[in-house]
mmCIF file of C-alpha atoms in Angstrom:
data_model
loop_
_atom_site.group_PDB
_atom_site.id
_atom_site.type_symbol
_atom_site.label_atom_id
_atom_site.label_comp_id
_atom_site.label_asym_id
_atom_site.label_seq_id
_atom_site.Cartn_x
_atom_site.Cartn_y
_atom_site.Cartn_z
ATOM 1 C CA ALA A 1460 82.341 137.059 70.647
ATOM 2 C CA GLN A 1461 79.107 137.539 71.908
ATOM 3 C CA SER A 1462 78.354 137.442 75.396
ATOM 4 C CA VAL A 1463 75.649 138.218 77.122
ATOM 5 C CA THR A 1464 75.038 139.820 81.076
ATOM 6 C CA GLN A 1465 72.390 139.532 83.611
ATOM 7 C CA PRO A 1466 73.347 141.873 86.761
ATOM 8 C CA ASP A 1467 70.778 140.952 88.721
ATOM 9 C CA ILE A 1468 71.672 137.490 90.598
ATOM 10 C CA HIS A 1469 68.455 137.204 92.609
ATOM 11 C CA ILE A 1470 65.209 139.385 92.253
ATOM 12 C CA THR A 1471 62.241 139.239 94.994
ATOM 13 C CA VAL A 1472 59.088 140.895 94.011
ATOM 14 C CA SER A 1473 55.592 140.554 95.911
ATOM 15 C CA GLU A 1474 52.763 139.566 94.041
ATOM 16 C CA GLY A 1475 50.857 141.139 91.790
ATOM 17 C CA ALA A 1476 53.400 143.654 91.362
ATOM 18 C CA SER A 1477 55.635 144.669 87.896
ATOM 19 C CA LEU A 1478 58.943 142.817 87.312
ATOM 20 C CA GLU A 1479 62.455 143.790 84.574
ATOM 21 C CA LEU A 1480 64.703 141.380 84.390
ATOM 22 C CA ARG A 1481 67.621 143.607 82.621
ATOM 23 C CA CYS A 1482 69.636 141.902 79.726
ATOM 24 C CA ASN A 1483 72.526 143.086 78.175
ATOM 25 C CA TYR A 1484 74.528 142.117 75.535
ATOM 26 C CA SER A 1485 77.474 141.921 73.037
ATOM 27 C CA TYR A 1486 77.423 141.223 69.381
ATOM 28 C CA GLY A 1487 78.829 142.446 66.715
ATOM 29 C CA ALA A 1488 76.083 143.058 64.841
ATOM 30 C CA THR A 1489 71.926 142.878 65.354
ATOM 31 C CA PRO A 1490 71.792 139.682 66.992
ATOM 32 C CA TYR A 1491 69.326 137.073 68.011
ATOM 33 C CA LEU A 1492 67.873 137.731 71.380
ATOM 34 C CA PHE A 1493 65.972 135.384 73.601
ATOM 35 C CA TRP A 1494 64.578 134.861 77.362
ATOM 36 C CA TYR A 1495 63.750 131.332 78.962
ATOM 37 C CA VAL A 1496 62.324 130.007 81.640
ATOM 38 C CA GLN A 1497 63.603 126.995 83.757
ATOM 39 C CA SER A 1498 61.344 126.040 87.126
ATOM 40 C CA PRO A 1499 63.690 124.079 89.453
ATOM 41 C CA GLY A 1500 64.916 120.781 87.808
ATOM 42 C CA GLN A 1501 63.114 121.295 84.409
ATOM 43 C CA GLY A 1502 64.640 122.275 81.019
ATOM 44 C CA LEU A 1503 64.187 125.747 79.265
ATOM 45 C CA GLN A 1504 61.180 126.855 77.956
ATOM 46 C CA LEU A 1505 60.943 130.030 75.649
ATOM 47 C CA LEU A 1506 58.893 132.981 76.535
ATOM 48 C CA LEU A 1507 59.997 135.313 73.684
ATOM 49 C CA LYS A 1508 62.924 136.055 71.373
ATOM 50 C CA TYR A 1509 63.642 138.832 68.969
ATOM 51 C CA PHE A 1510 64.881 138.380 65.796
ATOM 52 C CA SER A 1511 63.896 141.325 63.622
ATOM 53 C CA GLY A 1512 61.218 143.842 63.294
ATOM 54 C CA ASP A 1513 58.953 145.726 65.874
ATOM 55 C CA THR A 1514 61.150 145.831 69.051
ATOM 56 C CA LEU A 1515 58.695 145.177 71.507
ATOM 57 C CA VAL A 1516 58.217 141.562 71.148
ATOM 58 C CA GLN A 1517 55.401 139.671 73.240
ATOM 59 C CA GLY A 1518 55.734 136.169 74.866
ATOM 60 C CA ILE A 1519 54.057 133.559 76.420
ATOM 61 C CA LYS A 1520 52.542 134.156 80.029
ATOM 62 C CA GLY A 1521 52.063 138.044 80.147
ATOM 63 C CA PHE A 1522 55.801 138.393 79.565
ATOM 64 C CA GLU A 1523 57.055 140.903 76.791
ATOM 65 C CA ALA A 1524 60.635 141.985 76.084
ATOM 66 C CA GLU A 1525 62.100 145.400 74.234
ATOM 67 C CA PHE A 1526 65.031 145.652 72.261
ATOM 68 C CA LYS A 1527 67.506 148.598 72.619
ATOM 69 C CA ARG A 1528 70.152 148.779 69.978
ATOM 70 C CA SER A 1529 71.181 151.850 71.696
ATOM 71 C CA GLN A 1530 71.907 150.645 74.904
ATOM 72 C CA SER A 1531 72.233 146.689 74.373
ATOM 73 C CA SER A 1532 70.181 145.723 76.292
ATOM 74 C CA PHE A 1533 67.058 143.288 76.270
ATOM 75 C CA ASN A 1534 65.023 143.505 79.337
ATOM 76 C CA LEU A 1535 61.818 141.371 79.893
ATOM 77 C CA ARG A 1536 59.370 143.000 81.855
ATOM 78 C CA LYS A 1537 55.747 141.957 82.843
ATOM 79 C CA PRO A 1538 53.225 144.128 84.479
ATOM 80 C CA SER A 1539 51.723 141.517 87.178
ATOM 81 C CA VAL A 1540 53.895 138.789 88.337
ATOM 82 C CA HIS A 1541 51.791 135.646 89.488
ATOM 83 C CA TRP A 1542 53.580 133.530 92.293
ATOM 84 C CA SER A 1543 54.109 130.644 89.739
ATOM 85 C CA ASP A 1544 56.430 132.839 87.657
ATOM 86 C CA ALA A 1545 59.059 131.957 90.654
ATOM 87 C CA ALA A 1546 61.705 130.583 88.357
ATOM 88 C CA GLU A 1547 65.647 131.335 87.504
ATOM 89 C CA TYR A 1548 65.413 132.968 83.526
ATOM 90 C CA PHE A 1549 67.943 133.250 81.614
ATOM 91 C CA CYS A 1550 68.943 135.530 78.890
ATOM 92 C CA ALA A 1551 70.333 134.175 75.500
ATOM 93 C CA VAL A 1552 71.902 135.780 72.362
ATOM 94 C CA GLY A 1553 72.985 133.902 69.314
ATOM 95 C CA ALA A 1554 74.712 135.162 66.157
ATOM 96 C CA ASN A 1555 72.593 136.567 63.410
ATOM 97 C CA THR A 1556 73.944 133.646 60.707
ATOM 98 C CA GLY A 1557 73.524 130.262 59.858
ATOM 99 C CA THR A 1558 74.550 129.391 63.430
ATOM 100 C CA ALA A 1559 71.774 131.572 65.390
ATOM 101 C CA SER A 1560 71.001 128.405 67.553
ATOM 102 C CA LYS A 1561 74.486 127.911 69.125
ATOM 103 C CA LEU A 1562 73.689 130.474 72.315
ATOM 104 C CA THR A 1563 75.588 131.990 74.873
ATOM 105 C CA PHE A 1564 73.550 132.637 77.965
ATOM 106 C CA GLY A 1565 73.782 134.867 80.469
ATOM 107 C CA THR A 1566 74.456 133.769 84.173
ATOM 108 C CA GLY A 1567 70.856 134.209 84.816
ATOM 109 C CA THR A 1568 68.205 135.578 87.543
ATOM 110 C CA ARG A 1569 66.924 133.902 89.968
ATOM 111 C CA LEU A 1570 62.964 135.228 90.829
ATOM 112 C CA GLN A 1571 61.622 134.945 94.124
ATOM 113 C CA VAL A 1572 57.439 136.011 94.628
ATOM 114 C CA THR A 1573 56.208 136.814 97.631
ATOM 115 C CA LEU A 1574 52.501 136.753 98.581
ATOM 116 C CA GLY B 1380 55.593 121.069 66.250
ATOM 117 C CA ALA B 1381 59.397 121.359 67.021
ATOM 118 C CA VAL B 1382 59.270 119.002 70.021
ATOM 119 C CA VAL B 1383 62.743 117.713 71.210
ATOM 120 C CA SER B 1384 63.019 114.703 73.662
ATOM 121 C CA GLN B 1385 65.783 113.938 75.667
ATOM 122 C CA HIS B 1386 65.942 110.439 77.565
ATOM 123 C CA PRO B 1387 66.812 109.609 80.650
ATOM 124 C CA SER B 1388 65.333 112.631 82.492
ATOM 125 C CA ARG B 1389 67.414 111.400 85.572
ATOM 126 C CA VAL B 1390 70.049 109.002 85.639
ATOM 127 C CA ILE B 1391 72.696 107.678 88.396
ATOM 128 C CA CYS B 1392 75.646 105.957 87.769
ATOM 129 C CA LYS B 1393 78.778 104.163 89.432
ATOM 130 C CA SER B 1394 82.132 106.303 89.189
ATOM 131 C CA GLY B 1395 83.545 104.242 86.226
ATOM 132 C CA THR B 1396 80.515 103.314 84.348
ATOM 133 C CA SER B 1397 79.684 104.660 80.724
ATOM 134 C CA VAL B 1398 76.047 106.433 80.340
ATOM 135 C CA LYS B 1399 74.456 107.739 77.461
ATOM 136 C CA ILE B 1400 71.972 110.119 76.944
ATOM 137 C CA GLU B 1401 69.329 110.717 73.994
ATOM 138 C CA CYS B 1402 68.521 113.536 72.328
ATOM 139 C CA ARG B 1403 65.523 113.421 69.979
ATOM 140 C CA SER B 1404 63.977 115.240 67.440
ATOM 141 C CA LEU B 1405 59.922 114.122 67.127
ATOM 142 C CA ASP B 1406 58.660 115.753 64.577
ATOM 143 C CA PHE B 1407 61.051 117.510 62.630
ATOM 144 C CA GLN B 1408 64.628 116.714 61.144
ATOM 145 C CA ALA B 1409 67.305 118.392 63.163
ATOM 146 C CA THR B 1410 70.569 119.114 61.216
ATOM 147 C CA THR B 1411 72.152 120.546 63.931
ATOM 148 C CA MET B 1412 72.208 119.559 67.734
ATOM 149 C CA PHE B 1413 73.783 120.713 70.110
ATOM 150 C CA TRP B 1414 74.489 119.446 73.912
ATOM 151 C CA TYR B 1415 75.051 121.799 76.970
ATOM 152 C CA ARG B 1416 76.187 121.066 80.542
ATOM 153 C CA GLN B 1417 74.804 122.944 83.534
ATOM 154 C CA PHE B 1418 76.443 123.146 87.103
ATOM 155 C CA PRO B 1419 73.870 123.832 90.323
ATOM 156 C CA LYS B 1420 72.973 127.077 90.597
ATOM 157 C CA GLN B 1421 74.874 128.445 87.246
ATOM 158 C CA SER B 1422 74.194 129.035 83.287
ATOM 159 C CA LEU B 1423 74.168 126.919 80.678
ATOM 160 C CA MET B 1424 77.722 125.643 78.778
ATOM 161 C CA LEU B 1425 78.168 124.725 75.310
ATOM 162 C CA MET B 1426 79.858 121.838 75.136
ATOM 163 C CA ALA B 1427 79.598 120.742 71.319
ATOM 164 C CA THR B 1428 77.964 121.426 68.114
ATOM 165 C CA SER B 1429 76.989 118.336 66.142
ATOM 166 C CA ASN B 1430 75.442 118.167 62.556
ATOM 167 C CA GLU B 1431 74.262 115.206 61.161
ATOM 168 C CA GLY B 1432 76.713 112.840 59.497
ATOM 169 C CA SER B 1433 79.615 114.337 60.568
ATOM 170 C CA LYS B 1434 81.962 114.727 64.014
ATOM 171 C CA ALA B 1435 80.773 116.939 66.850
ATOM 172 C CA THR B 1436 82.796 120.180 67.261
ATOM 173 C CA TYR B 1437 84.001 120.619 70.880
ATOM 174 C CA GLU B 1438 84.082 124.137 72.627
ATOM 175 C CA GLN B 1439 87.487 125.159 74.388
ATOM 176 C CA GLY B 1440 87.821 122.659 77.364
ATOM 177 C CA VAL B 1441 85.275 120.308 76.819
ATOM 178 C CA GLU B 1442 87.474 117.090 76.463
ATOM 179 C CA LYS B 1443 86.084 114.710 73.209
ATOM 180 C CA ASP B 1444 87.117 111.406 74.645
ATOM 181 C CA LYS B 1445 85.233 112.076 77.833
ATOM 182 C CA PHE B 1446 82.203 113.398 76.124
ATOM 183 C CA LEU B 1447 81.553 111.449 72.937
ATOM 184 C CA ILE B 1448 78.965 112.687 70.776
ATOM 185 C CA ASN B 1449 77.208 110.796 67.975
ATOM 186 C CA HIS B 1450 74.688 112.323 65.260
ATOM 187 C CA ALA B 1451 73.823 109.402 62.992
ATOM 188 C CA SER B 1452 70.750 110.384 62.310
ATOM 189 C CA LEU B 1453 68.707 113.159 61.556
ATOM 190 C CA THR B 1454 66.419 113.043 64.617
ATOM 191 C CA LEU B 1455 69.147 111.554 66.781
ATOM 192 C CA SER B 1456 72.338 112.429 68.953
ATOM 193 C CA THR B 1457 73.722 111.018 71.721
ATOM 194 C CA LEU B 1458 76.387 112.055 74.649
ATOM 195 C CA THR B 1459 78.351 109.407 76.156
ATOM 196 C CA VAL B 1460 79.893 110.329 79.627
ATOM 197 C CA THR B 1461 82.885 107.647 79.454
ATOM 198 C CA SER B 1462 83.565 106.681 82.721
ATOM 199 C CA ALA B 1463 82.211 109.100 84.842
ATOM 200 C CA HIS B 1464 83.434 110.362 88.306
ATOM 201 C CA PRO B 1465 81.114 112.451 90.704
ATOM 202 C CA GLU B 1466 82.846 115.342 89.185
ATOM 203 C CA ASP B 1467 80.324 114.602 86.108
ATOM 204 C CA SER B 1468 77.654 115.300 87.937
ATOM 205 C CA SER B 1469 75.411 117.754 86.138
ATOM 206 C CA PHE B 1470 72.367 118.451 84.730
ATOM 207 C CA TYR B 1471 72.508 118.329 80.389
ATOM 208 C CA ILE B 1472 70.192 119.633 78.146
ATOM 209 C CA CYS B 1473 70.494 119.231 74.237
ATOM 210 C CA SER B 1474 68.898 121.643 71.393
ATOM 211 C CA ALA B 1475 67.866 120.655 68.153
ATOM 212 C CA ARG B 1476 67.719 122.638 64.860
ATOM 213 C CA GLY B 1477 66.400 122.318 61.589
ATOM 214 C CA HIS B 1478 68.279 123.245 57.898
ATOM 215 C CA TRP B 1479 65.846 125.990 57.432
ATOM 216 C CA ASP B 1480 65.546 127.051 61.369
ATOM 217 C CA THR B 1481 66.701 130.136 63.210
ATOM 218 C CA GLU B 1482 66.623 128.897 66.134
ATOM 219 C CA ALA B 1483 67.172 125.384 68.309
ATOM 220 C CA PHE B 1484 64.533 123.623 70.420
ATOM 221 C CA PHE B 1485 65.607 122.383 73.827
ATOM 222 C CA GLY B 1486 64.849 118.820 75.346
ATOM 223 C CA GLN B 1487 64.093 118.791 79.427
ATOM 224 C CA GLY B 1488 67.274 117.848 80.741
ATOM 225 C CA THR B 1489 68.981 114.995 81.783
ATOM 226 C CA ARG B 1490 70.239 115.067 85.652
ATOM 227 C CA LEU B 1491 73.267 112.703 85.515
ATOM 228 C CA THR B 1492 74.056 111.894 89.397
ATOM 229 C CA VAL B 1493 77.617 109.955 89.563
ATOM 230 C CA VAL B 1494 78.136 107.902 93.170
#
């Protein structure tokens, strides 16, 4: 069975500082990996995804993530955080089959940005 | 493209009544739809997967008679919470996938409050 671990429940960074949110997954083959962002009371917005190819993936809002097979990780990064980035971030894994869209989510990391 | 719309965005109902939540794919045919539930400050948990024209597949621990899912057309799936109780209060999110898509697209979510 697939699983996702987001070790950090809550992270606080200063505006303008760099950000890295950790995500580790468990899956028997090469997974499909996603990062979503959720603002309070809102749905999910896809930041980026990895299916295959280049292991460094660029997303929206200046985010990027790197797939590291040896570490079973897919950490999300941003070089300079903006106050509007404060939200909940979810990493998710989907099976590399026709059911890729059936996702298993991590527990989420709440990002707080201080001015 | 790939827009999924949920309705209503918020609903308050009395205990014992039933509530129907709609999930529509606006610009593509959704052969598969997924329903997730999110408790406050927690991650999303998959409740069920529905394929157009067939019965939904429920995840372990999800009551089929409590959460009725219908996927009668390629653009619409409904989740009916029957005889709702306060413990059913939650954020419900759907996602939809077309036949040739490797990922599903999320709706905005529905906040259900049972009083």
